[in-house]
JSON list of C-alpha atoms in Angstrom, two decimals:
[
{"chain": "A", "resi": 1, "resn": "UNK", "atom": "CA", "xyz": [-17.87, -1.01, 23.44]},
{"chain": "A", "resi": 2, "resn": "UNK", "atom": "CA", "xyz": [-14.32, -0.29, 24.60]},
{"chain": "A", "resi": 3, "resn": "UNK", "atom": "CA", "xyz": [-12.31, -2.26, 27.15]},
{"chain": "A", "resi": 4, "resn": "UNK", "atom": "CA", "xyz": [-10.03, -0.18, 29.39]},
{"chain": "A", "resi": 5, "resn": "UNK", "atom": "CA", "xyz": [-7.40, 1.35, 27.12]},
{"chain": "A", "resi": 6, "resn": "UNK", "atom": "CA", "xyz": [-8.84, -0.30, 24.00]},
{"chain": "A", "resi": 7, "resn": "UNK", "atom": "CA", "xyz": [-10.86, 1.04, 21.07]},
{"chain": "A", "resi": 8, "resn": "UNK", "atom": "CA", "xyz": [-13.27, -1.25, 19.27]},
{"chain": "A", "resi": 9, "resn": "UNK", "atom": "CA", "xyz": [-15.30, -1.10, 16.08]},
{"chain": "A", "resi": 10, "resn": "UNK", "atom": "CA", "xyz": [-18.33, -3.10, 14.99]},
{"chain": "A", "resi": 11, "resn": "UNK", "atom": "CA", "xyz": [-17.84, -5.65, 12.27]},
{"chain": "A", "resi": 12, "resn": "UNK", "atom": "CA", "xyz": [-20.27, -5.50, 9.36]},
{"chain": "A", "resi": 13, "resn": "UNK", "atom": "CA", "xyz": [-23.17, -6.19, 9.73]},
{"chain": "A", "resi": 14, "resn": "UNK", "atom": "CA", "xyz": [-22.53, -5.32, 13.34]},
{"chain": "A", "resi": 15, "resn": "UNK", "atom": "CA", "xyz": [-23.02, -8.65, 15.10]},
{"chain": "A", "resi": 16, "resn": "UNK", "atom": "CA", "xyz": [-19.52, -8.67, 16.60]},
{"chain": "A", "resi": 17, "resn": "UNK", "atom": "CA", "xyz": [-16.71, -6.33, 17.55]},
{"chain": "A", "resi": 18, "resn": "UNK", "atom": "CA", "xyz": [-12.99, -6.15, 16.97]},
{"chain": "A", "resi": 19, "resn": "UNK", "atom": "CA", "xyz": [-10.23, -4.11, 18.48]},
{"chain": "A", "resi": 20, "resn": "UNK", "atom": "CA", "xyz": [-8.76, -1.31, 16.36]},
{"chain": "A", "resi": 21, "resn": "UNK", "atom": "CA", "xyz": [-5.29, 0.17, 16.74]},
{"chain": "A", "resi": 22, "resn": "UNK", "atom": "CA", "xyz": [-3.29, 2.90, 14.94]},
{"chain": "A", "resi": 23, "resn": "UNK", "atom": "CA", "xyz": [-2.01, 2.10, 11.45]},
{"chain": "A", "resi": 24, "resn": "UNK", "atom": "CA", "xyz": [1.18, 4.16, 11.03]},
{"chain": "A", "resi": 25, "resn": "UNK", "atom": "CA", "xyz": [3.38, 4.41, 7.99]},
{"chain": "A", "resi": 26, "resn": "UNK", "atom": "CA", "xyz": [6.78, 2.70, 8.32]},
{"chain": "A", "resi": 27, "resn": "UNK", "atom": "CA", "xyz": [9.74, 5.03, 8.79]},
{"chain": "A", "resi": 28, "resn": "UNK", "atom": "CA", "xyz": [12.49, 2.43, 8.37]},
{"chain": "A", "resi": 29, "resn": "UNK", "atom": "CA", "xyz": [12.97, -1.33, 8.38]},
{"chain": "A", "resi": 30, "resn": "UNK", "atom": "CA", "xyz": [15.08, -2.57, 11.27]},
{"chain": "A", "resi": 31, "resn": "UNK", "atom": "CA", "xyz": [16.40, -5.61, 9.39]},
{"chain": "A", "resi": 32, "resn": "UNK", "atom": "CA", "xyz": [17.16, -3.67, 6.20]},
{"chain": "A", "resi": 33, "resn": "UNK", "atom": "CA", "xyz": [20.91, -4.41, 6.24]},
{"chain": "A", "resi": 34, "resn": "UNK", "atom": "CA", "xyz": [20.24, -8.14, 6.50]},
{"chain": "A", "resi": 35, "resn": "UNK", "atom": "CA", "xyz": [17.64, -8.01, 3.73]},
{"chain": "A", "resi": 36, "resn": "UNK", "atom": "CA", "xyz": [20.00, -6.11, 1.43]},
{"chain": "A", "resi": 37, "resn": "UNK", "atom": "CA", "xyz": [22.85, -8.52, 2.18]},
{"chain": "A", "resi": 38, "resn": "UNK", "atom": "CA", "xyz": [20.69, -11.54, 1.33]},
{"chain": "A", "resi": 39, "resn": "UNK", "atom": "CA", "xyz": [19.53, -9.97, -1.92]},
{"chain": "A", "resi": 40, "resn": "UNK", "atom": "CA", "xyz": [23.10, -9.14, -2.91]},
{"chain": "A", "resi": 41, "resn": "UNK", "atom": "CA", "xyz": [23.88, -12.83, -2.45]},
{"chain": "A", "resi": 42, "resn": "UNK", "atom": "CA", "xyz": [20.99, -13.81, -4.72]},
{"chain": "A", "resi": 43, "resn": "UNK", "atom": "CA", "xyz": [18.73, -15.17, -1.97]},
{"chain": "A", "resi": 44, "resn": "UNK", "atom": "CA", "xyz": [14.95, -15.09, -2.29]},
{"chain": "A", "resi": 45, "resn": "UNK", "atom": "CA", "xyz": [13.83, -12.95, 0.66]},
{"chain": "A", "resi": 46, "resn": "UNK", "atom": "CA", "xyz": [10.35, -13.00, 2.17]},
{"chain": "A", "resi": 47, "resn": "UNK", "atom": "CA", "xyz": [9.95, -10.04, 4.51]},
{"chain": "A", "resi": 48, "resn": "UNK", "atom": "CA", "xyz": [7.57, -7.38, 5.77]},
{"chain": "A", "resi": 49, "resn": "UNK", "atom": "CA", "xyz": [4.62, -9.74, 6.08]},
{"chain": "A", "resi": 50, "resn": "UNK", "atom": "CA", "xyz": [1.49, -7.87, 7.10]},
{"chain": "A", "resi": 51, "resn": "UNK", "atom": "CA", "xyz": [3.53, -4.69, 7.21]},
{"chain": "A", "resi": 52, "resn": "UNK", "atom": "CA", "xyz": [5.92, -6.07, 9.82]},
{"chain": "A", "resi": 53, "resn": "UNK", "atom": "CA", "xyz": [5.98, -5.92, 13.60]},
{"chain": "A", "resi": 54, "resn": "UNK", "atom": "CA", "xyz": [5.83, -2.28, 14.78]},
{"chain": "A", "resi": 55, "resn": "UNK", "atom": "CA", "xyz": [8.58, -0.88, 17.02]},
{"chain": "A", "resi": 56, "resn": "UNK", "atom": "CA", "xyz": [9.62, 2.59, 18.14]},
{"chain": "A", "resi": 57, "resn": "UNK", "atom": "CA", "xyz": [12.94, 3.90, 19.39]},
{"chain": "A", "resi": 58, "resn": "UNK", "atom": "CA", "xyz": [12.65, 4.53, 23.14]},
{"chain": "A", "resi": 59, "resn": "UNK", "atom": "CA", "xyz": [15.12, 7.42, 22.95]},
{"chain": "A", "resi": 60, "resn": "UNK", "atom": "CA", "xyz": [17.90, 5.40, 24.54]},
{"chain": "A", "resi": 61, "resn": "UNK", "atom": "CA", "xyz": [18.74, 3.42, 21.42]},
{"chain": "A", "resi": 62, "resn": "UNK", "atom": "CA", "xyz": [16.49, 0.47, 22.28]},
{"chain": "A", "resi": 63, "resn": "UNK", "atom": "CA", "xyz": [13.46, -0.71, 20.33]},
{"chain": "A", "resi": 64, "resn": "UNK", "atom": "CA", "xyz": [10.13, -1.08, 22.06]},
{"chain": "A", "resi": 65, "resn": "UNK", "atom": "CA", "xyz": [7.11, -2.85, 20.61]},
{"chain": "A", "resi": 66, "resn": "UNK", "atom": "CA", "xyz": [3.92, -0.83, 20.19]},
{"chain": "A", "resi": 67, "resn": "UNK", "atom": "CA", "xyz": [0.30, -1.79, 19.61]},
{"chain": "A", "resi": 68, "resn": "UNK", "atom": "CA", "xyz": [-0.25, -0.94, 15.96]},
{"chain": "A", "resi": 69, "resn": "UNK", "atom": "CA", "xyz": [-0.60, -2.50, 12.52]},
{"chain": "A", "resi": 70, "resn": "UNK", "atom": "CA", "xyz": [1.91, -1.11, 10.03]},
{"chain": "A", "resi": 71, "resn": "UNK", "atom": "CA", "xyz": [0.49, -0.38, 6.58]},
{"chain": "A", "resi": 72, "resn": "UNK", "atom": "CA", "xyz": [1.68, -3.26, 4.40]},
{"chain": "A", "resi": 73, "resn": "UNK", "atom": "CA", "xyz": [1.49, -1.38, 1.09]},
{"chain": "A", "resi": 74, "resn": "UNK", "atom": "CA", "xyz": [3.73, 1.43, 2.34]},
{"chain": "A", "resi": 75, "resn": "UNK", "atom": "CA", "xyz": [6.12, -1.18, 3.78]},
{"chain": "A", "resi": 76, "resn": "UNK", "atom": "CA", "xyz": [6.35, -2.77, 0.33]},
{"chain": "A", "resi": 77, "resn": "UNK", "atom": "CA", "xyz": [7.05, 0.61, -1.27]},
{"chain": "A", "resi": 78, "resn": "UNK", "atom": "CA", "xyz": [9.71, 1.45, 1.33]},
{"chain": "A", "resi": 79, "resn": "UNK", "atom": "CA", "xyz": [11.42, -1.90, 0.77]},
{"chain": "A", "resi": 80, "resn": "UNK", "atom": "CA", "xyz": [11.29, -1.54, -2.99]},
{"chain": "A", "resi": 81, "resn": "UNK", "atom": "CA", "xyz": [12.82, 1.94, -2.93]},
{"chain": "A", "resi": 82, "resn": "UNK", "atom": "CA", "xyz": [15.52, 0.99, -0.43]},
{"chain": "A", "resi": 83, "resn": "UNK", "atom": "CA", "xyz": [16.69, -2.13, -2.29]},
{"chain": "A", "resi": 84, "resn": "UNK", "atom": "CA", "xyz": [16.45, -0.30, -5.64]},
{"chain": "A", "resi": 85, "resn": "UNK", "atom": "CA", "xyz": [13.95, -2.76, -7.06]},
{"chain": "A", "resi": 86, "resn": "UNK", "atom": "CA", "xyz": [13.34, -2.71, -10.81]},
{"chain": "A", "resi": 87, "resn": "UNK", "atom": "CA", "xyz": [9.60, -3.04, -10.34]},
{"chain": "A", "resi": 88, "resn": "UNK", "atom": "CA", "xyz": [6.98, -2.91, -7.58]},
{"chain": "A", "resi": 89, "resn": "UNK", "atom": "CA", "xyz": [4.04, -5.28, -7.96]},
{"chain": "A", "resi": 90, "resn": "UNK", "atom": "CA", "xyz": [1.02, -4.97, -5.68]},
{"chain": "A", "resi": 91, "resn": "UNK", "atom": "CA", "xyz": [-0.89, -8.21, -6.09]},
{"chain": "A", "resi": 92, "resn": "UNK", "atom": "CA", "xyz": [-4.43, -8.42, -4.78]},
{"chain": "A", "resi": 93, "resn": "UNK", "atom": "CA", "xyz": [-7.81, -10.03, -5.54]},
{"chain": "A", "resi": 94, "resn": "UNK", "atom": "CA", "xyz": [-8.90, -7.70, -8.35]},
{"chain": "A", "resi": 95, "resn": "UNK", "atom": "CA", "xyz": [-7.59, -7.73, -11.93]},
{"chain": "A", "resi": 96, "resn": "UNK", "atom": "CA", "xyz": [-6.78, -4.02, -12.13]},
{"chain": "A", "resi": 97, "resn": "UNK", "atom": "CA", "xyz": [-7.72, -0.55, -10.97]},
{"chain": "A", "resi": 98, "resn": "UNK", "atom": "CA", "xyz": [-11.22, -0.08, -12.36]},
{"chain": "A", "resi": 99, "resn": "UNK", "atom": "CA", "xyz": [-12.98, 2.96, -13.78]},
{"chain": "A", "resi": 100, "resn": "UNK", "atom": "CA", "xyz": [-16.61, 3.17, -12.65]},
{"chain": "A", "resi": 101, "resn": "UNK", "atom": "CA", "xyz": [-16.17, 0.14, -10.40]},
{"chain": "A", "resi": 102, "resn": "UNK", "atom": "CA", "xyz": [-19.45, -1.51, -9.38]},
{"chain": "A", "resi": 103, "resn": "UNK", "atom": "CA", "xyz": [-21.42, -0.18, -12.35]},
{"chain": "A", "resi": 104, "resn": "UNK", "atom": "CA", "xyz": [-22.27, -1.70, -15.75]},
{"chain": "A", "resi": 105, "resn": "UNK", "atom": "CA", "xyz": [-19.72, 0.70, -17.25]},
{"chain": "A", "resi": 106, "resn": "UNK", "atom": "CA", "xyz": [-16.82, -0.70, -15.17]},
{"chain": "A", "resi": 107, "resn": "UNK", "atom": "CA", "xyz": [-13.63, -1.10, -17.21]},
{"chain": "A", "resi": 108, "resn": "UNK", "atom": "CA", "xyz": [-10.02, -1.77, -16.19]},
{"chain": "A", "resi": 109, "resn": "UNK", "atom": "CA", "xyz": [-7.50, 1.03, -16.46]},
{"chain": "A", "resi": 110, "resn": "UNK", "atom": "CA", "xyz": [-4.47, -0.59, -18.09]},
{"chain": "A", "resi": 111, "resn": "UNK", "atom": "CA", "xyz": [-2.07, 2.35, -17.69]},
{"chain": "A", "resi": 112, "resn": "UNK", "atom": "CA", "xyz": [-1.85, 5.39, -15.43]},
{"chain": "A", "resi": 113, "resn": "UNK", "atom": "CA", "xyz": [0.90, 7.91, -14.76]},
{"chain": "A", "resi": 114, "resn": "UNK", "atom": "CA", "xyz": [1.66, 10.26, -11.89]},
{"chain": "A", "resi": 115, "resn": "UNK", "atom": "CA", "xyz": [-0.29, 13.09, -13.51]},
{"chain": "A", "resi": 116, "resn": "UNK", "atom": "CA", "xyz": [-3.34, 10.84, -13.85]},
{"chain": "A", "resi": 117, "resn": "UNK", "atom": "CA", "xyz": [-3.10, 9.86, -10.19]},
{"chain": "A", "resi": 118, "resn": "UNK", "atom": "CA", "xyz": [-2.83, 13.49, -9.10]},
{"chain": "A", "resi": 119, "resn": "UNK", "atom": "CA", "xyz": [-6.33, 14.09, -10.50]},
{"chain": "A", "resi": 120, "resn": "UNK", "atom": "CA", "xyz": [-7.88, 11.14, -8.68]},
{"chain": "A", "resi": 121, "resn": "UNK", "atom": "CA", "xyz": [-8.95, 10.39, -5.12]},
{"chain": "A", "resi": 122, "resn": "UNK", "atom": "CA", "xyz": [-9.04, 6.86, -3.75]},
{"chain": "A", "resi": 123, "resn": "UNK", "atom": "CA", "xyz": [-10.93, 5.59, -0.70]},
{"chain": "A", "resi": 124, "resn": "UNK", "atom": "CA", "xyz": [-8.95, 4.65, 2.39]},
{"chain": "A", "resi": 125, "resn": "UNK", "atom": "CA", "xyz": [-8.81, 1.02, 3.40]},
{"chain": "A", "resi": 126, "resn": "UNK", "atom": "CA", "xyz": [-9.10, -0.51, -0.06]},
{"chain": "A", "resi": 127, "resn": "UNK", "atom": "CA", "xyz": [-7.41, 0.65, -3.28]},
{"chain": "A", "resi": 128, "resn": "UNK", "atom": "CA", "xyz": [-6.20, 3.95, -1.80]},
{"chain": "A", "resi": 129, "resn": "UNK", "atom": "CA", "xyz": [-3.09, 2.69, 0.05]},
{"chain": "A", "resi": 130, "resn": "UNK", "atom": "CA", "xyz": [-2.08, 0.53, -2.91]},
{"chain": "A", "resi": 131, "resn": "UNK", "atom": "CA", "xyz": [-2.25, 3.47, -5.31]},
{"chain": "A", "resi": 132, "resn": "UNK", "atom": "CA", "xyz": [-0.38, 5.74, -2.88]},
{"chain": "A", "resi": 133, "resn": "UNK", "atom": "CA", "xyz": [2.36, 3.12, -2.36]},
{"chain": "A", "resi": 134, "resn": "UNK", "atom": "CA", "xyz": [2.83, 2.70, -6.11]},
{"chain": "A", "resi": 135, "resn": "UNK", "atom": "CA", "xyz": [2.91, 6.48, -6.56]},
{"chain": "A", "resi": 136, "resn": "UNK", "atom": "CA", "xyz": [5.60, 6.72, -3.89]},
{"chain": "A", "resi": 137, "resn": "UNK", "atom": "CA", "xyz": [7.78, 4.09, -5.58]},
{"chain": "A", "resi": 138, "resn": "UNK", "atom": "CA", "xyz": [7.41, 5.53, -9.08]},
{"chain": "A", "resi": 139, "resn": "UNK", "atom": "CA", "xyz": [8.03, 9.11, -7.91]},
{"chain": "A", "resi": 140, "resn": "UNK", "atom": "CA", "xyz": [11.16, 8.11, -6.02]},
{"chain": "A", "resi": 141, "resn": "UNK", "atom": "CA", "xyz": [12.70, 5.84, -8.67]},
{"chain": "A", "resi": 142, "resn": "UNK", "atom": "CA", "xyz": [11.19, 6.65, -12.06]},
{"chain": "A", "resi": 143, "resn": "UNK", "atom": "CA", "xyz": [10.55, 2.92, -12.49]},
{"chain": "A", "resi": 144, "resn": "UNK", "atom": "CA", "xyz": [7.21, 1.22, -13.04]},
{"chain": "A", "resi": 145, "resn": "UNK", "atom": "CA", "xyz": [4.77, -0.17, -10.52]},
{"chain": "A", "resi": 146, "resn": "UNK", "atom": "CA", "xyz": [1.75, -2.34, -11.19]},
{"chain": "A", "resi": 147, "resn": "UNK", "atom": "CA", "xyz": [-1.45, -3.43, -9.46]},
{"chain": "A", "resi": 148, "resn": "UNK", "atom": "CA", "xyz": [-3.20, -6.63, -10.45]},
{"chain": "A", "resi": 149, "resn": "UNK", "atom": "CA", "xyz": [-4.41, -10.07, -9.53]},
{"chain": "A", "resi": 150, "resn": "UNK", "atom": "CA", "xyz": [-2.19, -12.56, -7.72]},
{"chain": "A", "resi": 151, "resn": "UNK", "atom": "CA", "xyz": [-3.37, -15.24, -10.15]},
{"chain": "A", "resi": 152, "resn": "UNK", "atom": "CA", "xyz": [-1.98, -13.18, -13.05]},
{"chain": "A", "resi": 153, "resn": "UNK", "atom": "CA", "xyz": [1.32, -12.20, -11.42]},
{"chain": "A", "resi": 154, "resn": "UNK", "atom": "CA", "xyz": [3.48, -13.16, -14.41]},
{"chain": "A", "resi": 155, "resn": "UNK", "atom": "CA", "xyz": [1.30, -11.20, -16.83]},
{"chain": "A", "resi": 156, "resn": "UNK", "atom": "CA", "xyz": [1.22, -8.20, -14.46]},
{"chain": "A", "resi": 157, "resn": "UNK", "atom": "CA", "xyz": [5.02, -8.25, -14.32]},
{"chain": "A", "resi": 158, "resn": "UNK", "atom": "CA", "xyz": [5.17, -8.44, -18.11]},
{"chain": "A", "resi": 159, "resn": "UNK", "atom": "CA", "xyz": [2.74, -5.55, -18.54]},
{"chain": "A", "resi": 160, "resn": "UNK", "atom": "CA", "xyz": [-0.02, -7.50, -20.27]},
{"chain": "A", "resi": 161, "resn": "UNK", "atom": "CA", "xyz": [-2.40, -7.52, -17.28]},
{"chain": "A", "resi": 162, "resn": "UNK", "atom": "CA", "xyz": [-3.28, -5.29, -14.36]},
{"chain": "A", "resi": 163, "resn": "UNK", "atom": "CA", "xyz": [-2.76, -1.54, -14.14]},
{"chain": "A", "resi": 164, "resn": "UNK", "atom": "CA", "xyz": [0.73, -0.26, -14.98]},
{"chain": "A", "resi": 165, "resn": "UNK", "atom": "CA", "xyz": [1.77, 2.98, -13.26]},
{"chain": "A", "resi": 166, "resn": "UNK", "atom": "CA", "xyz": [4.56, 5.03, -14.82]},
{"chain": "A", "resi": 167, "resn": "UNK", "atom": "CA", "xyz": [6.24, 8.36, -14.18]},
{"chain": "A", "resi": 168, "resn": "UNK", "atom": "CA", "xyz": [4.78, 9.72, -17.41]},
{"chain": "A", "resi": 169, "resn": "UNK", "atom": "CA", "xyz": [5.19, 13.41, -18.04]},
{"chain": "A", "resi": 170, "resn": "UNK", "atom": "CA", "xyz": [5.88, 14.29, -14.41]},
{"chain": "A", "resi": 171, "resn": "UNK", "atom": "CA", "xyz": [8.59, 12.71, -12.34]},
{"chain": "A", "resi": 172, "resn": "UNK", "atom": "CA", "xyz": [9.17, 13.70, -8.74]},
{"chain": "A", "resi": 173, "resn": "UNK", "atom": "CA", "xyz": [12.52, 12.81, -7.21]},
{"chain": "A", "resi": 174, "resn": "UNK", "atom": "CA", "xyz": [11.46, 12.18, -3.63]},
{"chain": "A", "resi": 175, "resn": "UNK", "atom": "CA", "xyz": [9.30, 9.70, -1.76]},
{"chain": "A", "resi": 176, "resn": "UNK", "atom": "CA", "xyz": [6.68, 12.07, -0.40]},
{"chain": "A", "resi": 177, "resn": "UNK", "atom": "CA", "xyz": [3.12, 10.70, -0.27]},
{"chain": "A", "resi": 178, "resn": "UNK", "atom": "CA", "xyz": [1.20, 10.60, -3.52]},
{"chain": "A", "resi": 179, "resn": "UNK", "atom": "CA", "xyz": [-2.57, 10.84, -3.86]},
{"chain": "A", "resi": 180, "resn": "UNK", "atom": "CA", "xyz": [-4.25, 10.84, -0.48]},
{"chain": "A", "resi": 181, "resn": "UNK", "atom": "CA", "xyz": [-6.98, 8.27, 0.11]},
{"chain": "A", "resi": 182, "resn": "UNK", "atom": "CA", "xyz": [-10.25, 10.10, 0.55]},
{"chain": "A", "resi": 183, "resn": "UNK", "atom": "CA", "xyz": [-13.85, 10.59, -0.54]},
{"chain": "A", "resi": 184, "resn": "UNK", "atom": "CA", "xyz": [-15.13, 12.24, -3.68]},
{"chain": "A", "resi": 185, "resn": "UNK", "atom": "CA", "xyz": [-13.56, 10.04, -6.34]},
{"chain": "A", "resi": 186, "resn": "UNK", "atom": "CA", "xyz": [-16.12, 9.49, -9.07]},
{"chain": "A", "resi": 187, "resn": "UNK", "atom": "CA", "xyz": [-13.80, 7.59, -11.39]},
{"chain": "A", "resi": 188, "resn": "UNK", "atom": "CA", "xyz": [-12.35, 4.84, -9.23]},
{"chain": "A", "resi": 189, "resn": "UNK", "atom": "CA", "xyz": [-14.68, 3.38, -6.65]},
{"chain": "A", "resi": 190, "resn": "UNK", "atom": "CA", "xyz": [-13.64, 1.37, -3.57]},
{"chain": "A", "resi": 191, "resn": "UNK", "atom": "CA", "xyz": [-12.74, -2.26, -3.93]},
{"chain": "A", "resi": 192, "resn": "UNK", "atom": "CA", "xyz": [-14.94, -4.30, -1.53]},
{"chain": "A", "resi": 193, "resn": "UNK", "atom": "CA", "xyz": [-13.13, -5.52, 1.56]},
{"chain": "A", "resi": 194, "resn": "UNK", "atom": "CA", "xyz": [-14.13, -7.40, 4.67]},
{"chain": "A", "resi": 195, "resn": "UNK", "atom": "CA", "xyz": [-11.82, -5.35, 6.90]},
{"chain": "A", "resi": 196, "resn": "UNK", "atom": "CA", "xyz": [-13.29, -2.88, 9.34]},
{"chain": "A", "resi": 197, "resn": "UNK", "atom": "CA", "xyz": [-11.30, 0.29, 8.90]},
{"chain": "A", "resi": 198, "resn": "UNK", "atom": "CA", "xyz": [-11.74, 3.63, 10.59]},
{"chain": "A", "resi": 199, "resn": "UNK", "atom": "CA", "xyz": [-9.54, 6.70, 10.00]},
{"chain": "A", "resi": 200, "resn": "UNK", "atom": "CA", "xyz": [-5.94, 6.05, 11.14]},
{"chain": "A", "resi": 201, "resn": "UNK", "atom": "CA", "xyz": [-6.93, 2.74, 12.71]},
{"chain": "A", "resi": 202, "resn": "UNK", "atom": "CA", "xyz": [-6.89, -0.86, 11.66]},
{"chain": "A", "resi": 203, "resn": "UNK", "atom": "CA", "xyz": [-7.92, -4.16, 13.28]},
{"chain": "A", "resi": 204, "resn": "UNK", "atom": "CA", "xyz": [-5.29, -5.58, 15.59]},
{"chain": "A", "resi": 205, "resn": "UNK", "atom": "CA", "xyz": [-5.94, -9.18, 14.53]}
]
């Protein structure tokens, strides 16, 4: 069910449709200098909402808008690395990364390190991008990241709630991607989401 030039995907349970567009990773943040200046002057900055508006360089030094939805978790990681943040918090609607999610044996994982993450695979479209973004921040900075519930933000920051991700025994000194979202993870199962996500695409609305 595609309009000319559009791709569409059925919503679950399939009674309606929505447009899907590419979901690229951010390469840089156009307003980064302004964001950094505000932070240096002790302003509280709200930026990168929804991943930010996507633009590309047209080759002549001008920016041109494109139809895409930038991945918000990777935008947060890029911002955190660039401004040299002390901590990256990814706040969501679950209390922590869960082992055996969706089963009677489900338990939160309070602490993971980069070596732990290297042995895991996380589904795309749910916990996967959050884990990969945290991996990217920790690998690039050596500082901690955390995933937890928005309602417990203070406790997540303090390390008494959520899942804390540390460099552990292995520290990489670049910001290359960490664990790739994908199938086959028997430890951490997908977090339910209402979003319709197909590979490399995301709803435009």
